[in-house]
Short mmCIF file of C-alpha atoms in Angstrom, two decimals:
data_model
loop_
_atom_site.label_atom_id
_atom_site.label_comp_id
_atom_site.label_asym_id
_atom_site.label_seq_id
_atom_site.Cartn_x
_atom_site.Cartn_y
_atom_site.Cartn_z
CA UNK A 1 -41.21 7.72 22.05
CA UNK A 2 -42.78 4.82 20.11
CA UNK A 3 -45.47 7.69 18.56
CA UNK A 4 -42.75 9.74 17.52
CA UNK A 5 -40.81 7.06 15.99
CA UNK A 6 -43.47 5.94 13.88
CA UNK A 7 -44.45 9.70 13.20
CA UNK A 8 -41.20 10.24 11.94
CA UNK A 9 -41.28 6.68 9.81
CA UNK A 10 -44.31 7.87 8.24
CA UNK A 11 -43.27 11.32 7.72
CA UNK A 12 -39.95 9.92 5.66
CA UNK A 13 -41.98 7.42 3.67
CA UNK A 14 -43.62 10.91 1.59
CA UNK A 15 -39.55 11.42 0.43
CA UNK A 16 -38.46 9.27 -2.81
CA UNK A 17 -35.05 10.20 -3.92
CA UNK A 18 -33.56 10.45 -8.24
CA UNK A 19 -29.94 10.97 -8.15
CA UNK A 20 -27.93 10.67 -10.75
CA UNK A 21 -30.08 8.00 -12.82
CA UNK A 22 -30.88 5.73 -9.57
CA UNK A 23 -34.48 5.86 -8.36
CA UNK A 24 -34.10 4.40 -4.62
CA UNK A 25 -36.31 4.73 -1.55
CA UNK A 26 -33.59 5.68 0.40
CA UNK A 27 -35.01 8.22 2.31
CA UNK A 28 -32.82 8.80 5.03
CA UNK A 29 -30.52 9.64 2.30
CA UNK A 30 -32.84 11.75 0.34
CA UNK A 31 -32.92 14.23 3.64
CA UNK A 32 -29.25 14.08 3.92
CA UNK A 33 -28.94 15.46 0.42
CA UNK A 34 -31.53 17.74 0.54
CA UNK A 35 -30.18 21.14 1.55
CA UNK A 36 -33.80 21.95 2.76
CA UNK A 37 -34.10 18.70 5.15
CA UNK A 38 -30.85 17.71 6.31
CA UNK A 39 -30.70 20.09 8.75
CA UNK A 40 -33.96 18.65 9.99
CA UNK A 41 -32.04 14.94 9.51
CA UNK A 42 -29.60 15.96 11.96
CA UNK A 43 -31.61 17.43 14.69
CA UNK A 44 -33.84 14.19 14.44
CA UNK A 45 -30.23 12.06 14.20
CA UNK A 46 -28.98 14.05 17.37
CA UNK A 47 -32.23 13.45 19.25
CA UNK A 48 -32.57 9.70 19.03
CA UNK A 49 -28.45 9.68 19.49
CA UNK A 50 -29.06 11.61 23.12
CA UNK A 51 -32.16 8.75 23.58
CA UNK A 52 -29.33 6.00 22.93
CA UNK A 53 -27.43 7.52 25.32
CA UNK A 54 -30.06 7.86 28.13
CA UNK A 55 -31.75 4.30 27.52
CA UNK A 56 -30.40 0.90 27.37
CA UNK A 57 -32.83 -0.17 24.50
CA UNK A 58 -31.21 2.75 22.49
CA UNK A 59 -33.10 3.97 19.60
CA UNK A 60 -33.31 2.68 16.26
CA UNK A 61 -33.01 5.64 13.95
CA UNK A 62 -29.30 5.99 13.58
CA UNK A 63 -29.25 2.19 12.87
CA UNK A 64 -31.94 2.21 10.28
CA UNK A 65 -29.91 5.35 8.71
CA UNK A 66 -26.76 3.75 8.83
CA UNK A 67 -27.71 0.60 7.07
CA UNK A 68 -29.86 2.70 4.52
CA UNK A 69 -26.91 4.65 4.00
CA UNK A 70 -24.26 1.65 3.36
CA UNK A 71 -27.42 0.17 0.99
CA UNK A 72 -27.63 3.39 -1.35
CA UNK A 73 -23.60 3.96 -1.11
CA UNK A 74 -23.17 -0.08 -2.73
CA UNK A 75 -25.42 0.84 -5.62
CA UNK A 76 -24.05 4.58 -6.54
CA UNK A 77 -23.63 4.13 -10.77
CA UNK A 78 -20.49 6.32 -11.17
CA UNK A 79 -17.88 8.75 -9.05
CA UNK A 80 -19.69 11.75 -9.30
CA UNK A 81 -22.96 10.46 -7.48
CA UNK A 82 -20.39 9.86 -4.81
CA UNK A 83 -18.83 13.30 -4.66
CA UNK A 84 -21.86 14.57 -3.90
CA UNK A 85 -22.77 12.30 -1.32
CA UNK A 86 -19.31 13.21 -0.02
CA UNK A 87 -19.86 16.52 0.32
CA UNK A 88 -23.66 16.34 1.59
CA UNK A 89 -21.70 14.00 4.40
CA UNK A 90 -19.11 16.27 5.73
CA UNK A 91 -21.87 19.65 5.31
CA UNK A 92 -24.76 18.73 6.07
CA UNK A 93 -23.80 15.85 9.33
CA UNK A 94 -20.61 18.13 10.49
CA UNK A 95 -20.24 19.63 13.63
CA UNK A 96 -23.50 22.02 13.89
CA UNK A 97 -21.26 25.67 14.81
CA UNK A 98 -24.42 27.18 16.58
CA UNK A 99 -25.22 24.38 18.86
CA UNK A 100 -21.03 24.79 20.28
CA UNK A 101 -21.85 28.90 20.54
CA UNK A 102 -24.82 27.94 22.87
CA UNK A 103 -22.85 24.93 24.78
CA UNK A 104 -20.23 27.65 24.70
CA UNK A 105 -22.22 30.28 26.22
CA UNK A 106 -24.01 28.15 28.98
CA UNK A 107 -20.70 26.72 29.96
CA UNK A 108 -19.35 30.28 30.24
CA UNK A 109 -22.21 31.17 32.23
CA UNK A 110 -22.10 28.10 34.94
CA UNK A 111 -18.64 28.95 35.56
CA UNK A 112 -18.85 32.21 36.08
CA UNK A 113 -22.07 31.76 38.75
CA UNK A 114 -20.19 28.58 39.95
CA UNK A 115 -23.10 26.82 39.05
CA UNK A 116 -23.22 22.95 40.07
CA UNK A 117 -23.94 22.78 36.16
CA UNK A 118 -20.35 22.98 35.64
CA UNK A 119 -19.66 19.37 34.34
CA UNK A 120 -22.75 18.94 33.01
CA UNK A 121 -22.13 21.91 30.08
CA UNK A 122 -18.80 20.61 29.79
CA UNK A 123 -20.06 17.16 28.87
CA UNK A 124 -22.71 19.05 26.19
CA UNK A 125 -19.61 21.00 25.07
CA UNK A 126 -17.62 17.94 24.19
CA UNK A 127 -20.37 16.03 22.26
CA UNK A 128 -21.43 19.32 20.24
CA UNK A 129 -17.54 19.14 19.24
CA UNK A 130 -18.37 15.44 17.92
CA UNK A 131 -19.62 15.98 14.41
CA UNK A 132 -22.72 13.77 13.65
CA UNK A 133 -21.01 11.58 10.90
CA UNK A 134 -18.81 10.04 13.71
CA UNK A 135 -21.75 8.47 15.32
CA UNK A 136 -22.67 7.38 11.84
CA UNK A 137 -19.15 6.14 11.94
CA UNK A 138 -20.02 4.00 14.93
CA UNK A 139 -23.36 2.85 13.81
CA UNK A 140 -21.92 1.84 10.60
CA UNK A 141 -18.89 -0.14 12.39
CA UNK A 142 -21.69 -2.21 14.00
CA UNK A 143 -23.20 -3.50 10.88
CA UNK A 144 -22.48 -6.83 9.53
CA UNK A 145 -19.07 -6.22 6.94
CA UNK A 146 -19.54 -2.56 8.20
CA UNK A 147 -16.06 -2.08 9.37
CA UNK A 148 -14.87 -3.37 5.74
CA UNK A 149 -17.68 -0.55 4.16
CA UNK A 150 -15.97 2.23 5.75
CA UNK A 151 -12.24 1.04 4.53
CA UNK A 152 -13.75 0.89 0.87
CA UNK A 153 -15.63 4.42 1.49
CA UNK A 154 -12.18 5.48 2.30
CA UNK A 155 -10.22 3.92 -0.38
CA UNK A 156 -13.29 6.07 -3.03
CA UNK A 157 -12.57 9.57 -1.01
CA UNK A 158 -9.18 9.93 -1.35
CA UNK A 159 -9.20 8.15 -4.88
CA UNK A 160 -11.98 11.27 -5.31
CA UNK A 161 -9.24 13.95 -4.14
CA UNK A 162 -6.54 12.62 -6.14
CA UNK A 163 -8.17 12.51 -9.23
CA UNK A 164 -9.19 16.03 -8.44
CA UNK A 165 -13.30 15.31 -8.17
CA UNK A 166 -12.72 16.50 -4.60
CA UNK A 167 -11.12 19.21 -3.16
CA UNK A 168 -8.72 17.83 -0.64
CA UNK A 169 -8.49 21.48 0.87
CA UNK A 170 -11.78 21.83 1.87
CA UNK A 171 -12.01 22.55 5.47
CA UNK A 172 -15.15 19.89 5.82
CA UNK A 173 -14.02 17.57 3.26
CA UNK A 174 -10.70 17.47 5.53
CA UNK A 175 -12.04 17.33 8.71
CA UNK A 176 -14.24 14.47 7.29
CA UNK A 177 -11.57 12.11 6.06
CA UNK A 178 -9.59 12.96 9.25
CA UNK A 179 -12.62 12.00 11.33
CA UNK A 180 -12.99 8.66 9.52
CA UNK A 181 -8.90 7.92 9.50
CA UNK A 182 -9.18 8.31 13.43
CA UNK A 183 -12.22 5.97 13.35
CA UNK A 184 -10.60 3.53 11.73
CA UNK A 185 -7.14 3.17 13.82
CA UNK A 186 -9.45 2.47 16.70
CA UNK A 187 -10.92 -0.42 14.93
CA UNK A 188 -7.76 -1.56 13.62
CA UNK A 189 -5.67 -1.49 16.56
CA UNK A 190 -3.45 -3.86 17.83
CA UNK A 191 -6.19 -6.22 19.57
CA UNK A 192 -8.29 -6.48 16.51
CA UNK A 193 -5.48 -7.92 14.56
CA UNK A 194 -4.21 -10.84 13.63
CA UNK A 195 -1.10 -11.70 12.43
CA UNK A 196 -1.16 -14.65 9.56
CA UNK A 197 2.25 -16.89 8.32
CA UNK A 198 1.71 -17.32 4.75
CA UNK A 199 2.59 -20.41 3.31
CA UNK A 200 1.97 -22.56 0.30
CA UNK A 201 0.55 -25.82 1.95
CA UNK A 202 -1.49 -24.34 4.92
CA UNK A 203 -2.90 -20.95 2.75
CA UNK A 204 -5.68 -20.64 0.92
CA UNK A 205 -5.36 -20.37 -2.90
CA UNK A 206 -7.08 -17.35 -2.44
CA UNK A 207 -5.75 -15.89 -0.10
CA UNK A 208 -2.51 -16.12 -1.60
CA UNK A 209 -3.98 -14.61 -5.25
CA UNK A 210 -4.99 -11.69 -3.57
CA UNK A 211 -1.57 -11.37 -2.43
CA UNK A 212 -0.04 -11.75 -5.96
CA UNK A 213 -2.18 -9.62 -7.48
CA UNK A 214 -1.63 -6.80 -4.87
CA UNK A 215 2.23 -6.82 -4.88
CA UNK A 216 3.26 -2.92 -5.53
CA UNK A 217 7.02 -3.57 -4.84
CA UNK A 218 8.07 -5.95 -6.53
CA UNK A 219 5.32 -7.44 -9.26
CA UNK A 220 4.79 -11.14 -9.39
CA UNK A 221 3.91 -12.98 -12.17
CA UNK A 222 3.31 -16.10 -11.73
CA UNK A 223 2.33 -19.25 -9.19
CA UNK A 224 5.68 -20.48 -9.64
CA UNK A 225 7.29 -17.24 -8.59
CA UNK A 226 4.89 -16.78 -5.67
CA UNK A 227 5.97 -20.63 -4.33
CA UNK A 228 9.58 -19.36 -4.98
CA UNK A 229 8.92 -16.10 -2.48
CA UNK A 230 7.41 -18.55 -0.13
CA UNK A 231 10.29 -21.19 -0.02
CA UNK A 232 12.37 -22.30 3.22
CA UNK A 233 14.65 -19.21 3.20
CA UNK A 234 11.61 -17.11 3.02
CA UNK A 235 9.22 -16.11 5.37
CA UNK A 236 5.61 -14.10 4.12
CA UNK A 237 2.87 -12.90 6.77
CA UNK A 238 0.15 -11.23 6.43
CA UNK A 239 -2.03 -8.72 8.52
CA UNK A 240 -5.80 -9.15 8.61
CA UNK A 241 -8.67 -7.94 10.97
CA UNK A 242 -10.92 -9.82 12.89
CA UNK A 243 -14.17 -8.61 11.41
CA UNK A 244 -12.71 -9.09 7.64
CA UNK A 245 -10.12 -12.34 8.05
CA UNK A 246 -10.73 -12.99 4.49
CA UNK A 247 -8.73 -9.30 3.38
CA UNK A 248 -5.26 -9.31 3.33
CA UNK A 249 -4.40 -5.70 4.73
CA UNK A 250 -0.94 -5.52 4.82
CA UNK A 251 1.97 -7.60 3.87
CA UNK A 252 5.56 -7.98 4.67
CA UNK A 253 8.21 -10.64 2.50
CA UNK A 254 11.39 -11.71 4.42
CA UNK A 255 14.59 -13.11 3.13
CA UNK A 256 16.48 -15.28 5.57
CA UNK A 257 20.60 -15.24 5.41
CA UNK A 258 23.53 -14.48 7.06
CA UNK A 259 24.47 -11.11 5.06
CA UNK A 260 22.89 -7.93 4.30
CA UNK A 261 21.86 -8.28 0.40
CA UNK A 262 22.38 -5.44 -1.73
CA UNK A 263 20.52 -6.20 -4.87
CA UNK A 264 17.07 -7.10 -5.35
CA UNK A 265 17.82 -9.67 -7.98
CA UNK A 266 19.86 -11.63 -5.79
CA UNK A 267 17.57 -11.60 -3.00
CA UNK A 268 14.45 -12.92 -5.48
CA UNK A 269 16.29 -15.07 -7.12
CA UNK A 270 18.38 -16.52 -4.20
CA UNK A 271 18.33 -20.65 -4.12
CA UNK A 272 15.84 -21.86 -1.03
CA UNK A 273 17.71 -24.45 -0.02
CA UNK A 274 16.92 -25.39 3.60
CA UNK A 275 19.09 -23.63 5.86
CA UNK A 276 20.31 -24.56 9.80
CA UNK A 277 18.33 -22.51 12.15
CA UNK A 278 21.70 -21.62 13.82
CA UNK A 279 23.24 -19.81 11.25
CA UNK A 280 20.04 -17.37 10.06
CA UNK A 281 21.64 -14.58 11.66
CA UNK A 282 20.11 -11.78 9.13
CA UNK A 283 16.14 -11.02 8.30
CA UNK A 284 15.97 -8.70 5.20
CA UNK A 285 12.46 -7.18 4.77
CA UNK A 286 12.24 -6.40 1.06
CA UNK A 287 8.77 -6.09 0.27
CA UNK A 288 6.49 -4.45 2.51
CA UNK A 289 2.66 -3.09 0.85
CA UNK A 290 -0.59 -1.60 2.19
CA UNK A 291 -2.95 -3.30 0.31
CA UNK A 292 -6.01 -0.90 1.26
CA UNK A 293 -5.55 2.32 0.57
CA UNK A 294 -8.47 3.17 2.37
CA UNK A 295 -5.81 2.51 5.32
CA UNK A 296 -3.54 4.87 4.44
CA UNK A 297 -1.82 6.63 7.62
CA UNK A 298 -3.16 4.23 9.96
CA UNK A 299 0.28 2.68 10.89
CA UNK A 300 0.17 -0.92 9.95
CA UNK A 301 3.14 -1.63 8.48
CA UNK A 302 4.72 -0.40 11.54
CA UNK A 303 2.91 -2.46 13.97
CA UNK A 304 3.53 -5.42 11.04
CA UNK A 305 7.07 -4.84 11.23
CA UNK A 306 7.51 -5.27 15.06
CA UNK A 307 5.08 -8.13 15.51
CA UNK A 308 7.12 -9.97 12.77
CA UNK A 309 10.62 -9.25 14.47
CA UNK A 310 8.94 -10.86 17.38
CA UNK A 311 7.91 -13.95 15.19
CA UNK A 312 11.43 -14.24 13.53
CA UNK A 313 13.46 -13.91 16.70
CA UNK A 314 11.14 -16.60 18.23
CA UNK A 315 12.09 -19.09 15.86
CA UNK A 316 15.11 -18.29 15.38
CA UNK A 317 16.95 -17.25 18.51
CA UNK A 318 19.98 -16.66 16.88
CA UNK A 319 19.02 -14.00 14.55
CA UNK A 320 19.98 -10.30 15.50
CA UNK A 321 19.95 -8.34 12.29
CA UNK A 322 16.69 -7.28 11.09
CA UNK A 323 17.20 -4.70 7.60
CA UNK A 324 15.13 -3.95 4.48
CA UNK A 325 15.85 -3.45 0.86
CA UNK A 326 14.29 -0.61 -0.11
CA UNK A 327 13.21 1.47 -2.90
CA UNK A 328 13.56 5.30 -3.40
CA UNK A 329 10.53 6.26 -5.44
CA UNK A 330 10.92 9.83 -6.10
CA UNK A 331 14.49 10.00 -6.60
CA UNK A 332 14.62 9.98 -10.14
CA UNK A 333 11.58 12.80 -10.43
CA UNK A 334 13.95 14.62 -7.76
CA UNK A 335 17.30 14.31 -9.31
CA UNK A 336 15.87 15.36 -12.70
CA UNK A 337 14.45 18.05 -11.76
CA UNK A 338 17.21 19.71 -9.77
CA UNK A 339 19.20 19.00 -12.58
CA UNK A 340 17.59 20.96 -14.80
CA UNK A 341 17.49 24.13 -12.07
CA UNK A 342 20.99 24.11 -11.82
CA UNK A 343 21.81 23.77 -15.50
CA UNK A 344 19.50 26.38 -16.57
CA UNK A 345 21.69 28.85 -14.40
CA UNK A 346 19.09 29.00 -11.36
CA UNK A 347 20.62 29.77 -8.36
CA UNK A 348 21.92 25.97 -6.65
CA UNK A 349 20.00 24.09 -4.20
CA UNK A 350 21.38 23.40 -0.93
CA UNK A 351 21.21 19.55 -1.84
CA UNK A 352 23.71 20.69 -4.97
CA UNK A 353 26.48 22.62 -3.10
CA UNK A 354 29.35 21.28 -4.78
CA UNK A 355 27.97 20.70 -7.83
CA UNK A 356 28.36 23.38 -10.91
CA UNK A 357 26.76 23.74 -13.75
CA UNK A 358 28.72 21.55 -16.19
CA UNK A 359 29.09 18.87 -13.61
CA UNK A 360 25.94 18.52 -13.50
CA UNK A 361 25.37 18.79 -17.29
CA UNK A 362 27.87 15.83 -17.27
CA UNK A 363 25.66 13.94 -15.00
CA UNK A 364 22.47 14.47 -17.13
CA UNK A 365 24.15 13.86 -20.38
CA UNK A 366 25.32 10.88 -19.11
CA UNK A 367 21.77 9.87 -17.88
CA UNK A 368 20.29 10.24 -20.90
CA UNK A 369 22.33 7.92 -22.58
CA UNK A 370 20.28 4.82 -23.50
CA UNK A 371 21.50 2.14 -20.87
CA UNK A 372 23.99 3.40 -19.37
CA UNK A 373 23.49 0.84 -16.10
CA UNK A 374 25.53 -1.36 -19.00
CA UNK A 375 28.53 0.89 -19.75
CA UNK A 376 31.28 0.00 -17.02
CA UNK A 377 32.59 3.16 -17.71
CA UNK A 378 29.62 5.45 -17.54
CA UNK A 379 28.49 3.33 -14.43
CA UNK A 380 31.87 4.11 -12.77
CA UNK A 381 32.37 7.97 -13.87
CA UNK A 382 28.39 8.40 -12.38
CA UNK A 383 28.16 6.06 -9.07
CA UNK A 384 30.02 8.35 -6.31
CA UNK A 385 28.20 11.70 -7.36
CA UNK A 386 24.53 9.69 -7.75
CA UNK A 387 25.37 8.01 -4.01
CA UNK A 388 26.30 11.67 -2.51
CA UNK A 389 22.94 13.13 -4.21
CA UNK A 390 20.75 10.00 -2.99
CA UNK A 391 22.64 10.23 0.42
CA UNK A 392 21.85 14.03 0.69
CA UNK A 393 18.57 13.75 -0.61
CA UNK A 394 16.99 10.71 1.97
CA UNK A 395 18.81 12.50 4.82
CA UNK A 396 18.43 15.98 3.58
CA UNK A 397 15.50 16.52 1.53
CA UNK A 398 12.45 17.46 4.57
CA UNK A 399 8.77 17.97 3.92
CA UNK A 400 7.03 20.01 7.05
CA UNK A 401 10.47 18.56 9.14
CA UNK A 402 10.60 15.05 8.05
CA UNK A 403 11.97 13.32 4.82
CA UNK A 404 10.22 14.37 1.70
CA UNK A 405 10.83 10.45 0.65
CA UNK A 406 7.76 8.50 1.05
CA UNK A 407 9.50 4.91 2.30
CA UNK A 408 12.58 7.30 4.13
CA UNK A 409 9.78 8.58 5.75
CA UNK A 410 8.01 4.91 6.71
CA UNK A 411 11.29 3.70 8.32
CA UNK A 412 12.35 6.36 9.74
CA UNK A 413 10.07 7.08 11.90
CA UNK A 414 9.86 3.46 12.79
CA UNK A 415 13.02 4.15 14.45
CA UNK A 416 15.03 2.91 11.53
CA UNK A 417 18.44 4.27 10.66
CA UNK A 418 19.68 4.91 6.55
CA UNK A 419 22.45 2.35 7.22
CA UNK A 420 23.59 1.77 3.30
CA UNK A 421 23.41 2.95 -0.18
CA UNK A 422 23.30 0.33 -3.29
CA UNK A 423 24.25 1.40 -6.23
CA UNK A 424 22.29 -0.14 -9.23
CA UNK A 425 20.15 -2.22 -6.72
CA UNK A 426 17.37 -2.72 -9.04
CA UNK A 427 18.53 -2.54 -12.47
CA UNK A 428 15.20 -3.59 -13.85
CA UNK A 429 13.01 -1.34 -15.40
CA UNK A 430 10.97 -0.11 -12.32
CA UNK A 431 13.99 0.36 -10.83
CA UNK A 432 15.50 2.55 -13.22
CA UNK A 433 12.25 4.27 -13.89
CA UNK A 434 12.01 5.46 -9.75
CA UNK A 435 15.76 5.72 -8.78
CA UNK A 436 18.20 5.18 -11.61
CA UNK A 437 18.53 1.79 -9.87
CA UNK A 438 19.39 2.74 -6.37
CA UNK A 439 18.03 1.21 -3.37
CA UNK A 440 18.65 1.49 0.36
CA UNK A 441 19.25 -0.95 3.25
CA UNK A 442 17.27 0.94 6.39
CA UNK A 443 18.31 -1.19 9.48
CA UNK A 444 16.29 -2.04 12.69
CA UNK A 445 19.03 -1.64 15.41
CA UNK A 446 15.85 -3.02 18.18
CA UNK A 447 18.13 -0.99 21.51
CA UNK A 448 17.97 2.47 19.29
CA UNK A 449 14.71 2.03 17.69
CA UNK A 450 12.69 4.19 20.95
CA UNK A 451 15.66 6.90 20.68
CA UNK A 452 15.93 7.04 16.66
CA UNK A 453 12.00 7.71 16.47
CA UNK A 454 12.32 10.54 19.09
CA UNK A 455 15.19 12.80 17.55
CA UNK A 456 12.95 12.28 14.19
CA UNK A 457 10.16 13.47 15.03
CA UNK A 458 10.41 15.57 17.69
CA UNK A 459 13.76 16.91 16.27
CA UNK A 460 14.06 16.12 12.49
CA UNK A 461 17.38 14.14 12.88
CA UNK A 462 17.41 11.28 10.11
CA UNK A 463 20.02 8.52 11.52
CA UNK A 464 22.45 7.42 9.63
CA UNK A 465 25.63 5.10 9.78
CA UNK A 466 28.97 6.84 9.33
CA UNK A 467 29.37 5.70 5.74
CA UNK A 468 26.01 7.05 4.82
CA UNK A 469 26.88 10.79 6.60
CA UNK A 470 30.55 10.35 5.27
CA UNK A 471 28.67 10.30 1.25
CA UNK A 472 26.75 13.28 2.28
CA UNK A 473 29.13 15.60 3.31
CA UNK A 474 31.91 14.40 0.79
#
């Protein structure tokens, strides 16, 4: 084994790789993306994987490929030297088809000779299933900061597919990012996390920049305000993973009261004076971001959400309301849209029953005015028919079953119910720019939360309080 190991060392030393300006000796690399070799690569990857597998000491060549691998990845110059690694990745290390026709085939033949091989080809079955970049996955995990590599390779593929470098349809390019997403909620389950209290005395300055800087919600622009979000009627925490406890990953911002807050500006610029632990009876999550998108559809913020309820109800035992204040980001593009169907003369969306064509050219005229959130009289004439569309549109408006809305769609499924429309929630700019100033309160009822996350996704049943359902069907 030893022989071949250095024959194979020797072999890859003849193979010096120029991509895209960068002269490396990379050359586990330069066989990956060389149509020619890479099948070679993976046969040779495969073989000293099975040798892992049958001896403790393991073999070295998927480790020294895996850190080659993260080495040439740091230094790629630009995003097109990583679209092509991408797509040498999730080609050339896939799942190999032929070797599954022949596990296929011997499997087919044991059972039908009821051959005490039975298990065995099942086994060889399985792993042919396993493409080869998942035990890269694994190797790569292993490496020092190699768990944080894989959330930034990530974060650069589906930049790559939204900018359109990548095709996000491609069967391998999908298969690959699916692969890796897996990968990565096993290493960011609920053991490898810990959850952090944020505050201003016992945080790192650091720490809590990263935090500043990385607020999506609700931007914050200076020190003073982030003291201000970390007062005593506040509470800020923090997910982070053991292997990276540096990285914020995903972070949650609590008011504490004794009412369910209906505007944003209230709840950021509320007074935090101390308040008796007693009478906290409300905890109003208003800020909630992923920081990594190279986490995206792990489910964080839902395990953030329940390990902070736990938190808040621990200190404060008298607290039993637990909402949000919450945005609806594609509500304007929505609402504008359908607008413009309807007043065209299209036939009317099911969303718009009840609305005709020069209501809704009412609506839009009035919409266009410049701010109209300051007109008492526009603000009154438009409220009731902007709540009904908002209502029917977060509890009617599906994609593939479930609510087309992104943050709907977050709560929701948490097992969250759409408890309460605000009308002009967020009059500031971002506000107006995503929703015409609407927000929501979604509300964590904890006794429903098992039975609300059932009927949506098994069923497609959004809950809703009464005065929410009433708006809809008005």
């Amino acid at each position: 084994m030893l022989r071949g190991l250095l024959n194979v060392r020797n072999y890859l030393k003849s193979f010096r790789l120029v991509k895209n300006g960068l002269k490396r000796n990379s050359n586990w690399v330069s066989l990956l993306l060389n149509k020619e070799s890479s099948h070679e690569l993976k046969i040779k990857f495969s073989t000293a994987l099975s040798s892992k597998r049958s001896h403790e000491s393991g073999d070295l060549i998927p480790y020294y490929f895996a850190k080659d691998l993260v080495s040439f990845y740091n230094a790629l110059p630009n995003a097109n030297s990583k679209v092509e690694l991408f797509q040498a990745l999730s080609t050339n290390l896939g799942i190999d088809t032929e070797q599954v026709e022949t596990s296929l085939v011997k499997l087919h033949k044991s059972i039908t000779e009821k051959s005490t091989l039975v298990n065995r080809n099942q086994e060889e079955l399985l792993l042919s299933l396993i493409p080869t970049y998942k035990h890269l996955f694994d190797d790569i995990s292993r490496l020092s900061e190699g768990v944080g590599f894989l959330v930034n390779m990530r974060k650069d593929l589906r930049h790559l597919f939204k900018s359109n470098l990548l095709d996000r349809n491609s069967p391998n390019l999908r298969v690959f990012d699916n692969f890796l997403k897996k990968h990565l909620a096993e290493w960011f389950a609920d053991g490898f996390m810990d959850l952090q209290p944020i505050t201003w005395n016992s945080t790192s300055a650091g720490f809590i920049e990263k935090l500043m800087k990385s607020e999506a919600v609700h931007p914050i622009n200076s020190w003073s305000e982030m003291k201000q979000r970390m007062g005593n009627r506040r509470r800020v925490f923090a997910f982070t993973h053991r292997m990276i406890p540096d990285e914020p990953l995903v972070v949650l911002h609590a008011l504490l009261g004794d009412n369910i807050p209906s505007n944003i500006n209230s709840v950021l610029q509320t007074d935090n004076y101390p308040m008796e632990k007693d009478l906290v009876k409300t905890a109003t999550f208003y800020s909630i971001s992923a920081i990594h998108r190279g986490l995206d559809g792990i489910g964080l913020g839902n395990l953030l959400i329940k390990k902070v309820v736990h938190e808040l109800k621990r200190e404060f035992p008298t607290l039993d309301t637990f909402v949000t204040l919450s945005p609806v980001p594609n509500f304007r593009k929505w609402l504008d849209h359908h607008l413009n169907i309807v007043v065209s003369g299209e036939p009317i969306p099911q969303t718009f029953i009840g609305f005709d064509m020069q209501t809704c050219c009412d609506i839009k005229n009035m919409l266009s005015t410049e701010n109209w959130h300051l007109n008492d009289d526009l603000c009154s004439k438009l409220e009731l028919p902007m709540k009904k569309l908002c209502a029917r549109y977060l509890s009617r408006e599906k994609r593939r079953g479930l609510a087309f809305d992104p943050v709907a769609h977050f709560h929701l499924r948490n097992g969250a119910i759409l408890w309460r429309l605000n009308w002009l929630g967020n009059p500031n700019q971002m506000g107006m720019d995503l929703s015409y100033g609407l927000m929501v309160n979604y509300k964590y009822n904890l006794t429903d939360i098992e039975a609300n996350n059932y009927e949506y996704l098994v069923h497609s049943k959004v809950a809703t309080s009464a005065d929410v359902q009433v708006t809809a069907d008005s």
